Short mmCIF file of C-alpha atoms and ligand atoms in Angstrom, two decimals:
data_model
loop_
_atom_site.label_atom_id
_atom_site.label_comp_id
_atom_site.label_asym_id
_atom_site.label_seq_id
_atom_site.Cartn_x
_atom_site.Cartn_y
_atom_site.Cartn_z
CA UNK Z 1158 -0.15 0.39 0.40
CA UNK Z 1159 1.35 3.29 -2.00
CA UNK Z 1160 1.71 5.67 1.65
CA UNK Z 1161 -0.41 8.89 0.72
CA UNK Z 1162 2.53 11.07 0.68
CA UNK Z 1163 4.09 9.22 -2.32
CA UNK Z 1164 0.47 8.85 -4.00
CA UNK Z 1165 0.36 12.51 -3.70
CA UNK Z 1166 3.93 13.12 -6.08
CA UNK Z 1167 3.04 10.31 -8.27
CA UNK Z 1168 -0.57 12.48 -8.46
CA UNK Z 1169 1.12 15.61 -8.59
CA UNK Z 1170 3.41 14.00 -11.22
CA UNK Z 1171 1.24 13.01 -13.67
CA UNK Z 1172 -1.01 16.26 -13.36
CA UNK Z 1173 2.26 17.97 -14.10
CA UNK Z 1174 2.98 16.08 -17.00
CA UNK Z 1175 -0.32 16.22 -18.63
CA UNK Z 1176 -0.59 19.80 -18.01
CA UNK Z 1177 1.35 21.83 -15.59
CA UNK Z 1178 -0.81 24.83 -16.35
CA UNK Z 1179 -3.56 23.13 -14.34
CA UNK Z 1180 -1.50 24.32 -11.41
CA UNK Z 1181 -1.23 28.49 -12.25
CA UNK Z 1182 -4.95 28.28 -12.82
CA UNK Z 1183 -5.77 26.60 -9.49
CA UNK Z 1184 -3.64 29.00 -7.96
CA UNK Z 1185 -5.24 31.60 -9.36
CA UNK Z 1186 -8.94 30.51 -8.65
CA UNK Z 1187 -7.95 29.81 -4.75
CA UNK Z 1188 -6.79 33.67 -4.52
CA UNK Z 1189 -9.72 35.21 -7.04
CA UNK Z 1190 -12.34 33.45 -5.73
CA UNK Z 1191 -12.72 36.15 -2.14
CA UNK Z 1192 -12.06 39.27 -4.91
CA UNK Z 1193 -15.05 41.49 -4.55
CA UNK Z 1194 -17.63 41.24 -7.51
CA UNK Z 1195 -15.93 44.89 -9.46
CA UNK Z 1196 -12.86 43.43 -9.61
CA UNK Z 1197 -14.00 39.78 -10.85
CA UNK Z 1198 -15.97 41.63 -13.83
CA UNK Z 1199 -12.98 43.54 -14.88
CA UNK Z 1200 -11.47 40.37 -15.22
CA UNK Z 1201 -14.42 39.34 -17.58
CA UNK Z 1202 -13.97 41.84 -19.08
CA UNK Z 1203 -10.28 41.47 -19.60
CA UNK Z 1204 -10.67 37.54 -20.89
CA UNK Z 1205 -13.93 38.90 -23.23
CA UNK Z 1206 -12.26 41.20 -25.17
CA UNK Z 1207 -9.10 38.53 -25.84
CA UNK Z 1208 -12.04 35.81 -26.66
CA UNK Z 1209 -13.55 38.21 -29.05
CA UNK Z 1210 -10.54 39.84 -30.68
CA UNK Z 1211 -9.16 36.24 -31.00
CA UNK Z 1212 -12.67 34.72 -32.67
CA UNK Z 1213 -12.61 37.81 -34.50
CA UNK Z 1214 -9.11 37.51 -36.33
CA UNK Z 1215 -8.93 33.59 -36.28
CA UNK Z 1216 -12.23 31.71 -36.93
CA UNK Z 1217 -14.24 32.11 -40.34
CA UNK Z 1218 -17.58 31.80 -38.41
CA UNK Z 1219 -17.01 34.95 -36.04
CA UNK Z 1220 -15.48 37.26 -38.93
CA UNK Z 1221 -18.64 37.05 -40.62
CA UNK Z 1222 -20.77 36.82 -38.41
CA UNK Z 1223 -19.53 40.03 -36.25
CA UNK Z 1224 -19.31 41.48 -40.13
CA UNK Z 1225 -22.71 40.75 -41.07
CA UNK Z 1226 -24.44 42.23 -37.66
CA UNK Z 1227 -22.29 44.98 -37.52
CA UNK Z 1228 -20.11 44.71 -34.36
CA UNK Z 1229 -16.42 44.80 -34.15
CA UNK Z 1230 -14.41 43.97 -31.19
CA UNK Z 1231 -13.10 47.51 -30.59
CA UNK Z 1232 -16.67 47.80 -30.32
CA UNK Z 1233 -16.51 46.14 -26.76
CA UNK Z 1234 -16.20 48.51 -23.38
CA UNK Z 1235 -18.48 47.13 -20.86
CA UNK Z 1236 -19.78 44.32 -20.20
CA UNK Z 1237 -22.75 45.22 -21.55
CA UNK Z 1238 -21.21 45.43 -24.93
CA UNK Z 1239 -21.56 41.96 -25.25
CA UNK Z 1240 -25.85 42.02 -25.98
CA UNK Z 1241 -24.52 43.57 -29.29
CA UNK Z 1242 -23.24 40.12 -30.28
CA UNK Z 1243 -25.60 37.91 -31.79
CA UNK Z 1244 -26.32 34.30 -29.79
CA UNK Z 1245 -24.99 31.11 -30.91
CA UNK Z 1246 -26.67 27.97 -30.70
CA UNK Z 1247 -26.43 24.46 -30.69
CA UNK Z 1248 -27.48 24.07 -34.72
CA UNK Z 1249 -25.28 27.03 -35.23
CA UNK Z 1250 -22.44 25.26 -33.58
CA UNK Z 1251 -23.50 21.51 -35.88
CA UNK Z 1252 -23.27 23.29 -39.10
CA UNK Z 1253 -20.16 25.37 -38.68
CA UNK Z 1254 -18.09 23.12 -36.74
CA UNK Z 1255 -15.24 23.41 -39.06
CA UNK Z 1256 -15.27 27.50 -39.48
CA UNK Z 1257 -15.61 28.24 -35.31
CA UNK Z 1258 -12.55 25.42 -34.92
CA UNK Z 1259 -9.16 27.63 -34.50
CA UNK Z 1260 -6.27 25.17 -34.91
CA UNK Z 1261 -3.40 27.86 -35.68
CA UNK Z 1262 -2.37 28.64 -31.82
CA UNK Z 1263 0.33 26.87 -31.74
CA UNK Z 1264 -0.99 24.90 -28.49
CA UNK Z 1265 -1.97 21.89 -28.39
CA UNK Z 1266 -5.33 20.87 -28.48
CA UNK Z 1267 -7.66 17.87 -26.55
CA UNK Z 1268 -10.25 16.40 -28.15
CA UNK Z 1269 -13.71 16.52 -26.66
CA UNK Z 1270 -17.38 15.97 -27.43
CA UNK Z 1271 -20.72 16.97 -26.61
CA UNK Z 1272 -23.99 15.75 -27.31
CA UNK Z 1273 -26.06 17.78 -30.31
CA UNK Z 1274 -29.45 18.05 -30.01
CA UNK Z 1275 -29.88 15.17 -32.24
CA UNK Z 1276 -28.28 13.17 -29.79
CA UNK Z 1277 -25.32 13.31 -32.55
CA UNK Z 1278 -22.11 14.39 -30.77
CA UNK Z 1279 -20.38 17.43 -32.03
CA UNK Z 1280 -16.60 16.66 -31.60
CA UNK Z 1281 -14.50 19.95 -31.30
CA UNK Z 1282 -11.27 20.61 -29.50
CA UNK Z 1283 -9.92 22.21 -27.02
CA UNK Z 1284 -7.04 23.78 -26.38
CA UNK Z 1285 -4.72 22.94 -23.35
CA UNK Z 1286 -4.62 26.22 -21.32
CA UNK Z 1287 -8.66 25.68 -21.71
CA UNK Z 1288 -8.53 21.88 -20.59
CA UNK Z 1289 -6.46 23.46 -16.89
CA UNK Z 1290 -8.71 26.38 -16.78
CA UNK Z 1291 -11.64 23.06 -16.69
CA UNK Z 1292 -9.77 21.12 -14.65
CA UNK Z 1293 -8.51 23.13 -12.14
CA UNK Z 1294 -12.46 24.92 -11.37
CA UNK Z 1295 -13.32 21.33 -11.13
CA UNK Z 1296 -10.47 21.39 -8.18
CA UNK Z 1297 -11.52 24.52 -6.96
CA UNK Z 1298 -14.73 23.30 -5.54
CA UNK Z 1299 -13.03 19.92 -4.75
CA UNK Z 1300 -11.49 22.63 -2.55
CA UNK Z 1301 -14.48 24.28 -0.36
CA UNK Z 1302 -14.99 20.93 0.70
CA UNK Z 1303 -11.54 19.62 1.85
CA UNK Z 1304 -10.76 17.72 -0.93
CA UNK Z 1305 -6.93 18.84 -2.48
CA UNK Z 1306 -6.68 17.43 -5.82
CA UNK Z 1307 -4.25 14.31 -5.44
CA UNK Z 1308 -6.89 12.87 -2.85
CA UNK Z 1309 -8.87 12.59 -5.74
CA UNK Z 1310 -6.65 8.95 -7.23
CA UNK Z 1311 -5.21 8.36 -3.74
CA UNK Z 1312 -7.55 7.35 -1.56
CA UNK Z 1313 -10.65 6.76 -4.51
CA UNK Z 1314 -8.96 4.49 -6.53
CA UNK Z 1315 -11.23 2.19 -8.27
CA UNK Z 1316 -14.47 3.91 -7.43
CA UNK Z 1317 -14.09 7.48 -9.08
CA UNK Z 1318 -17.82 7.43 -11.09
CA UNK Z 1319 -15.93 10.46 -12.81
CA UNK Z 1320 -18.22 11.10 -15.20
CA UNK Z 1321 -15.19 12.86 -17.54
CA UNK Z 1322 -14.08 9.02 -18.41
CA UNK Z 1323 -14.18 9.24 -22.59
CA UNK Z 1324 -17.15 6.61 -22.84
CA UNK Z 1325 -20.43 8.03 -20.79
CA UNK Z 1326 -22.42 5.33 -22.32
CA UNK Z 1327 -20.14 2.25 -21.20
CA UNK Z 1328 -19.38 4.02 -17.71
CA UNK Z 1329 -22.98 3.93 -16.74
CA UNK Z 1330 -22.96 0.32 -18.14
CA UNK Z 1331 -20.26 -0.67 -15.55
CA UNK Z 1332 -22.53 1.75 -12.91
CA UNK Z 1333 -25.63 -0.36 -13.64
CA UNK Z 1334 -23.89 -3.37 -13.50
CA UNK Z 1335 -22.39 -2.56 -10.19
CA UNK Z 1336 -25.58 -1.40 -8.89
CA UNK Z 1337 -27.29 -5.03 -10.10
CA UNK Z 1338 -24.46 -7.09 -9.09
CA UNK Z 1339 -25.06 -5.18 -5.97
CA UNK Z 1340 -28.32 -5.22 -5.14
CA UNK Z 1341 -28.63 -8.83 -5.46
CA UNK Z 1342 -25.13 -9.36 -3.71
CA UNK Z 1343 -25.01 -8.10 0.15
CA UNK Z 1344 -21.11 -9.01 0.30
CA UNK Z 1345 -20.74 -7.38 -3.28
CA UNK Z 1346 -21.87 -4.46 -1.61
CA UNK Z 1347 -20.04 -5.05 1.81
CA UNK Z 1348 -16.70 -4.99 -0.13
CA UNK Z 1349 -18.13 -2.19 -1.57
CA UNK Z 1350 -18.71 -0.05 1.54
CA UNK Z 1351 -15.16 -1.29 2.83
CA UNK Z 1352 -13.74 0.33 0.15
CA UNK Z 1353 -15.76 3.27 0.71
CA UNK Z 1354 -14.10 3.77 4.14
CA UNK Z 1355 -10.64 4.54 2.65
CA UNK Z 1356 -12.48 7.28 0.04
CA UNK Z 1357 -12.68 10.96 1.09
CA UNK Z 1358 -14.78 11.57 -1.35
CA UNK Z 1359 -18.47 9.78 -3.96
CA UNK Z 1360 -18.62 11.14 -7.31
CA UNK Z 1361 -21.17 9.56 -9.59
CA UNK Z 1362 -24.30 9.50 -10.57
CA UNK Z 1363 -26.86 11.30 -8.68
CA UNK Z 1364 -28.91 7.97 -9.58
CA UNK Z 1365 -26.21 5.88 -8.86
CA UNK Z 1366 -25.35 7.35 -5.29
CA UNK Z 1367 -29.15 7.10 -3.98
CA UNK Z 1368 -29.28 3.36 -5.07
CA UNK Z 1369 -25.86 2.60 -2.80
CA UNK Z 1370 -27.07 5.15 -0.02
CA UNK Z 1371 -30.42 3.45 -0.10
CA UNK Z 1372 -28.80 -0.64 0.23
CA UNK Z 1373 -27.02 1.24 2.99
CA UNK Z 1374 -29.65 2.14 5.05
CA UNK Z 1375 -32.01 -0.38 4.17
CA UNK Z 1376 -28.58 -3.24 5.35
CA UNK Z 1377 -28.41 -1.21 8.84
CA UNK Z 1378 -24.48 -1.01 7.66
CA UNK Z 1379 -22.81 1.37 10.01
CA UNK Z 1380 -21.17 4.30 8.50
CA UNK Z 1381 -19.51 6.25 11.43
CA UNK Z 1382 -16.05 4.72 9.86
CA UNK Z 1383 -17.05 7.05 6.62
CA UNK Z 1384 -14.69 9.82 6.58
CA UNK Z 1385 -16.50 11.55 3.10
CA UNK Z 1386 -15.85 14.87 2.96
CA UNK Z 1387 -17.94 15.68 0.00
CA UNK Z 1388 -20.84 14.02 -2.30
CA UNK Z 1389 -20.89 15.16 -5.98
CA UNK Z 1390 -23.73 13.85 -7.36
CA UNK Z 1391 -23.55 15.14 -11.28
CA UNK Z 1392 -25.58 14.76 -14.55
CA UNK Z 1393 -28.81 14.23 -13.34
CA UNK Z 1394 -31.47 15.75 -11.06
CA UNK Z 1395 -31.13 15.54 -7.90
CA UNK Z 1396 -34.82 15.34 -6.41
CA UNK Z 1397 -35.37 15.42 -2.78
CA UNK Z 1398 -35.97 11.91 -1.49
CA UNK Z 1399 -32.57 11.29 -3.03
CA UNK Z 1400 -31.12 14.01 -0.91
CA UNK Z 1401 -32.73 12.03 2.79
CA UNK Z 1402 -31.09 8.69 1.86
CA UNK Z 1403 -28.02 10.30 1.24
CA UNK Z 1404 -28.25 12.39 3.86
CA UNK Z 1405 -29.04 9.59 6.45
CA UNK Z 1406 -26.43 7.17 5.41
CA UNK Z 1407 -23.55 9.31 4.95
CA UNK Z 1408 -25.00 12.17 6.85
CA UNK Z 1409 -24.45 14.96 4.49
CA UNK Z 1410 -26.32 16.34 1.59
CA UNK Z 1411 -25.37 15.36 -1.88
CA UNK Z 1412 -23.57 18.85 -3.47
CA UNK Z 1413 -24.00 19.23 -7.04
CA UNK Z 1414 -21.74 20.96 -10.22
CA UNK Z 1415 -23.08 22.69 -13.19
CA UNK Z 1416 -21.20 22.76 -16.63
CA UNK Z 1417 -21.21 21.21 -19.84
CA UNK Z 1418 -17.91 19.94 -22.01
CA UNK Z 1419 -18.35 23.26 -24.78
CA UNK Z 1420 -19.35 25.37 -22.10
CA UNK Z 1421 -17.10 24.63 -19.07
CA UNK Z 1422 -17.60 24.55 -15.14
CA UNK Z 1423 -21.13 27.41 -15.02
CA UNK Z 1424 -21.30 26.75 -11.60
CA UNK Z 1425 -19.96 24.66 -8.00
CA UNK Z 1426 -21.90 24.13 -4.77
CA UNK Z 1427 -20.53 25.83 -2.46
CA UNK Z 1428 -20.66 24.27 1.72
CA UNK Z 1429 -23.35 27.13 2.06
CA UNK Z 1430 -25.31 25.09 -0.11
CA UNK Z 1431 -25.16 27.70 -2.91
CA UNK Z 1432 -24.09 26.86 -6.52
CA UNK Z 1433 -21.56 29.75 -7.14
CA UNK Z 1434 -20.87 31.12 -10.61
CA UNK Z 1435 -17.23 30.16 -12.20
CA UNK Z 1436 -16.87 33.40 -13.11
CA UNK Z 1437 -13.46 33.39 -13.70
CA UNK Z 1438 -14.07 30.97 -17.00
CA UNK Z 1439 -18.13 31.99 -17.79
CA UNK Z 1440 -20.23 35.26 -17.88
CA UNK Z 1441 -23.48 33.70 -17.98
CA UNK Z 1442 -26.84 35.83 -18.68
CA UNK Z 1443 -30.34 35.47 -17.67
CA UNK Z 1444 -32.63 36.02 -20.96
CA UNK Z 1445 -36.18 35.34 -20.42
CA UNK Z 1446 -35.34 33.14 -17.90
CA UNK Z 1447 -32.96 31.25 -20.45
CA UNK Z 1448 -29.57 30.81 -19.90
CA UNK Z 1449 -26.70 32.42 -22.04
CA UNK Z 1450 -23.02 31.59 -21.79
CA UNK Z 1451 -19.67 32.94 -22.85
CA UNK Z 1452 -16.73 30.73 -22.01
CA UNK Z 1453 -14.06 32.97 -21.27
CA UNK Z 1454 -10.89 30.21 -22.36
CA UNK Z 1455 -12.86 29.03 -25.17
CA UNK Z 1456 -9.70 30.09 -27.10
CA UNK Z 1457 -9.77 26.98 -29.94
CA UNK Z 1458 -13.22 26.84 -30.31
CA UNK Z 1459 -15.26 30.07 -29.05
CA UNK Z 1460 -17.88 29.72 -27.07
CA UNK Z 1461 -19.85 33.13 -27.49
CA UNK Z 1462 -23.41 33.79 -26.14
CA UNK Z 1463 -24.29 30.36 -26.38
CA UNK Z 1464 -27.41 29.26 -25.82
CA UNK Z 1465 -27.07 26.25 -23.70
CA UNK Z 1466 -30.73 25.49 -23.55
CA UNK Z 1467 -31.97 25.05 -20.17
CA UNK Z 1468 -34.17 27.70 -17.65
CA UNK Z 1469 -31.87 29.47 -14.94
CA UNK Z 1470 -32.64 32.20 -12.16
CA UNK Z 1471 -29.50 33.56 -11.68
CA UNK Z 1472 -29.41 35.30 -7.62
CA UNK Z 1473 -27.31 38.43 -7.89
CA UNK Z 1474 -27.78 39.90 -4.30
CA UNK Z 1475 -27.94 36.62 -1.82
CA UNK Z 1476 -24.63 37.79 0.22
CA UNK Z 1477 -23.36 33.71 0.78
CA UNK Z 1478 -22.03 32.95 4.74
CA UNK Z 1479 -19.05 31.37 2.86
CA UNK Z 1480 -17.58 34.57 1.82
CA UNK Z 1481 -17.50 34.44 -2.06
CA UNK Z 1482 -19.30 37.14 -4.15
CA UNK Z 1483 -19.30 35.09 -6.96
CA UNK Z 1484 -23.88 35.35 -8.41
CA UNK Z 1485 -25.20 32.42 -7.86
CA UNK Z 1486 -27.18 30.29 -9.67
CA UNK Z 1487 -30.28 29.59 -7.49
CA UNK Z 1488 -32.32 27.18 -9.97
CA UNK Z 1489 -31.66 25.26 -13.16
CA UNK Z 1490 -35.25 24.43 -13.80
CA UNK Z 1491 -35.73 22.73 -16.85
CA UNK Z 1492 -34.56 22.15 -20.77
CA UNK Z 1493 -35.80 24.42 -23.19
CA UNK Z 1494 -37.27 23.80 -26.17
CA UNK Z 1495 -39.74 20.64 -25.06
CA UNK Z 1496 -43.37 21.79 -26.09
CA UNK Z 1497 -46.09 19.94 -23.79
CA UNK Z 1498 -49.11 19.53 -27.07
CA UNK Z 1499 -52.35 20.89 -25.49
CA UNK Z 1500 -55.10 19.05 -27.80
CA UNK Z 1501 -55.92 23.10 -29.36
CA UNK Z 1502 -52.06 24.49 -28.73
CA UNK Z 1503 -48.47 24.10 -27.05
CA UNK Z 1504 -46.95 25.10 -23.91
CA UNK Z 1505 -43.25 25.31 -22.73
CA UNK Z 1506 -42.04 21.98 -20.81
CA UNK Z 1507 -41.10 25.17 -18.03
CA UNK Z 1508 -45.25 25.30 -17.63
CA UNK Z 1509 -44.94 22.11 -15.19
CA UNK Z 1510 -42.05 24.36 -13.26
CA UNK Z 1511 -44.83 26.64 -12.51
CA UNK Z 1512 -47.31 24.33 -11.68
CA UNK Z 1513 -45.70 22.06 -8.89
CA UNK Z 1514 -43.97 25.76 -7.64
CA UNK Z 1515 -46.76 27.31 -6.75
CA UNK Z 1516 -48.48 24.11 -5.24
CA UNK Z 1517 -45.15 24.05 -3.14
CA UNK Z 1518 -45.79 28.30 -2.12
CA UNK Z 1519 -49.23 28.75 -2.10
CA UNK Z 1520 -50.27 24.82 -0.75
CA UNK Z 1521 -47.38 23.29 0.87
CA UNK Z 1522 -48.00 20.82 -0.83
CA UNK Z 1523 -44.07 19.98 -2.17
CA UNK Z 1524 -44.20 16.81 -5.09
CA UNK Z 1525 -41.18 14.94 -6.62
CA UNK Z 1526 -42.96 13.98 -10.10
CA UNK Z 1527 -41.68 13.51 -13.47
CA UNK Z 1528 -44.42 14.32 -16.38
CA UNK Z 1529 -44.86 12.36 -19.64
CA UNK Z 1530 -46.67 12.90 -22.81
CA UNK Z 1531 -47.44 10.15 -25.27
CA UNK Z 1532 -50.40 11.55 -27.02
CA UNK Z 1533 -51.31 15.16 -28.03
CA UNK Z 1534 -54.13 16.45 -25.18
CA UNK Z 1535 -53.26 13.95 -22.56
CA UNK Z 1536 -50.20 13.88 -19.94
CA UNK Z 1537 -48.85 11.37 -17.64
CA UNK Z 1538 -47.67 12.47 -14.26
CA UNK Z 1539 -45.75 10.32 -12.46
CA UNK Z 1540 -45.96 11.02 -8.49
CA UNK Z 1541 -43.38 9.34 -5.54
CA UNK Z 1542 -45.68 10.81 -2.73
CA UNK Z 1543 -48.69 9.12 -1.82
CA UNK Z 1544 -51.44 12.35 -1.80
CA UNK Z 1545 -55.07 12.10 -1.23
CA UNK Z 1546 -57.87 12.83 -4.02
CA UNK Z 1547 -58.52 16.06 -2.68
CA UNK Z 1548 -53.99 17.38 -3.03
CA UNK Z 1549 -55.02 15.86 -6.63
CA UNK Z 1550 -57.56 18.11 -6.79
CA UNK Z 1551 -55.13 20.92 -6.22
CA UNK Z 1552 -52.67 19.81 -8.84
CA UNK Z 1553 -55.29 19.72 -11.13
CA UNK Z 1554 -56.52 22.96 -10.64
CA UNK Z 1555 -53.14 24.51 -10.57
CA UNK Z 1556 -52.62 22.88 -13.83
CA UNK Z 1557 -56.23 24.14 -15.26
CA UNK Z 1558 -54.61 27.67 -14.87
CA UNK Z 1559 -52.15 27.23 -17.39
CA UNK Z 1560 -53.60 24.25 -19.25
CA UNK Z 1561 -57.68 25.81 -18.89
CA UNK Z 1562 -59.69 22.47 -20.52
CA UNK Z 1563 -56.64 21.39 -23.28
CA UNK Z 1564 -54.70 19.13 -21.43
CA UNK Z 1565 -55.98 16.04 -19.72
CA UNK Z 1566 -53.90 15.23 -16.81
CA UNK Z 1567 -53.17 11.20 -15.58
CA UNK Z 1568 -52.06 11.49 -12.25
CA UNK Z 1569 -50.44 8.26 -11.35
CA UNK Z 1570 -49.50 8.35 -7.00
CA UNK Z 1571 -46.70 6.86 -5.14
CA UNK Z 1572 -44.62 6.15 -7.86
CA UNK Z 1573 -40.52 5.21 -7.45
CA UNK Z 1574 -39.21 7.86 -9.62
CA UNK Z 1575 -35.76 6.20 -8.97
CA UNK Z 1576 -36.54 3.38 -10.93
CA UNK Z 1577 -39.09 4.33 -13.09
CA UNK Z 1578 -36.97 6.19 -16.12
CA UNK Z 1579 -33.62 6.33 -17.34
CA UNK Z 1580 -33.42 9.93 -17.29
CA UNK Z 1581 -33.98 11.48 -13.95
CA UNK Z 1582 -36.31 14.37 -16.15
CA UNK Z 1583 -39.03 16.25 -14.96
CA UNK Z 1584 -41.04 16.02 -18.74
CA UNK Z 1585 -39.95 13.29 -21.85
CA UNK Z 1586 -41.96 13.77 -24.54
CA UNK Z 1587 -42.68 11.05 -27.10
CA UNK Z 1588 -44.38 13.02 -29.76
CA UNK Z 1589 -42.34 12.46 -32.51
CA UNK Z 1590 -40.22 10.07 -32.24
ZN1 ZN V 331 -21.37 30.83 -1.15
#
């Protein structure tokens, strides 16, 4: 067994040989995290100018786009001027991928991919410094929870459920296999739990972590020897039910990270439960509840005013007790563009979010749900809680405020949402598939 010290140096050497810029950027982020907002904004403007300048001079796509809209990088004198640049959509990226990519940077490029709107992957290349910012930003997030970069591999070798592996699908299969084994074989579970005792953190799909937590609770496994500093759920929505089980099993709740390959780390949850925007590497705008991302370090594949496709609420006022002044993403409310079909009209899927939010705020009725639409005019809503007729009626009434008589709700109660569907999302539409 290698000592922690040796592991640390092996790991640091590994990182150093991959990309020594990671340490430089990590140090920068540790220093900048307590800066005043005006200083961070000045820094953002400086980085924005560099990004836009470079895009205009080296990317055919941006040169044409800016010229067409009579925008010149020199016009950029304040952060507000960013609004003069038109949006970038996923379709724009798909249709112009080679014209956006900048290759002559005298910097090594790193293979990267993200899912397109049709599920077809978008393949692009990140310059090494961009990659370093990405990793450094993750490390900074870890540091808020008492995790140091070299503890990543050292204590969690073999069970680091990182989604940053090349093949997400293969990893998901791997995880599901693991859990299949666990659910039928308690000795496997015990072996895994034994290893978890040495782990500093647990990271993975939130539903997978939830499954482990549930098994720990069901089997009354003693977790008093655990030293998990951080439990990070990624990629999926974290339901309240997940948090209850995770809290009970590990004594702390799951935290989350928000980002995407092309956008970088957008936000990371601090110990106070606030998702701080990674303002050193992204500028986030909220326009009609939609998130618009400008990735300040995306030199080789500029991401400027990108419609990532989520509805969010941004909070610029809360003074977080952790000391950081960085703005907060208060809520991620679901995907943009999905449509609920009534018999006569169409509604954004976000409507459902408001229905359930109103129920929670006005009726104190907090429900975990998932909605599926298979036919126009009808929506099936699965509710985790066992609600009574009276509560069902409250839900129907609230929905009628938005949908009138255009949509029929089929309500199913007492549904275990964690096994209900592979995709842990609020709304699934099977119309047009
Ligand atoms: Zn905070």
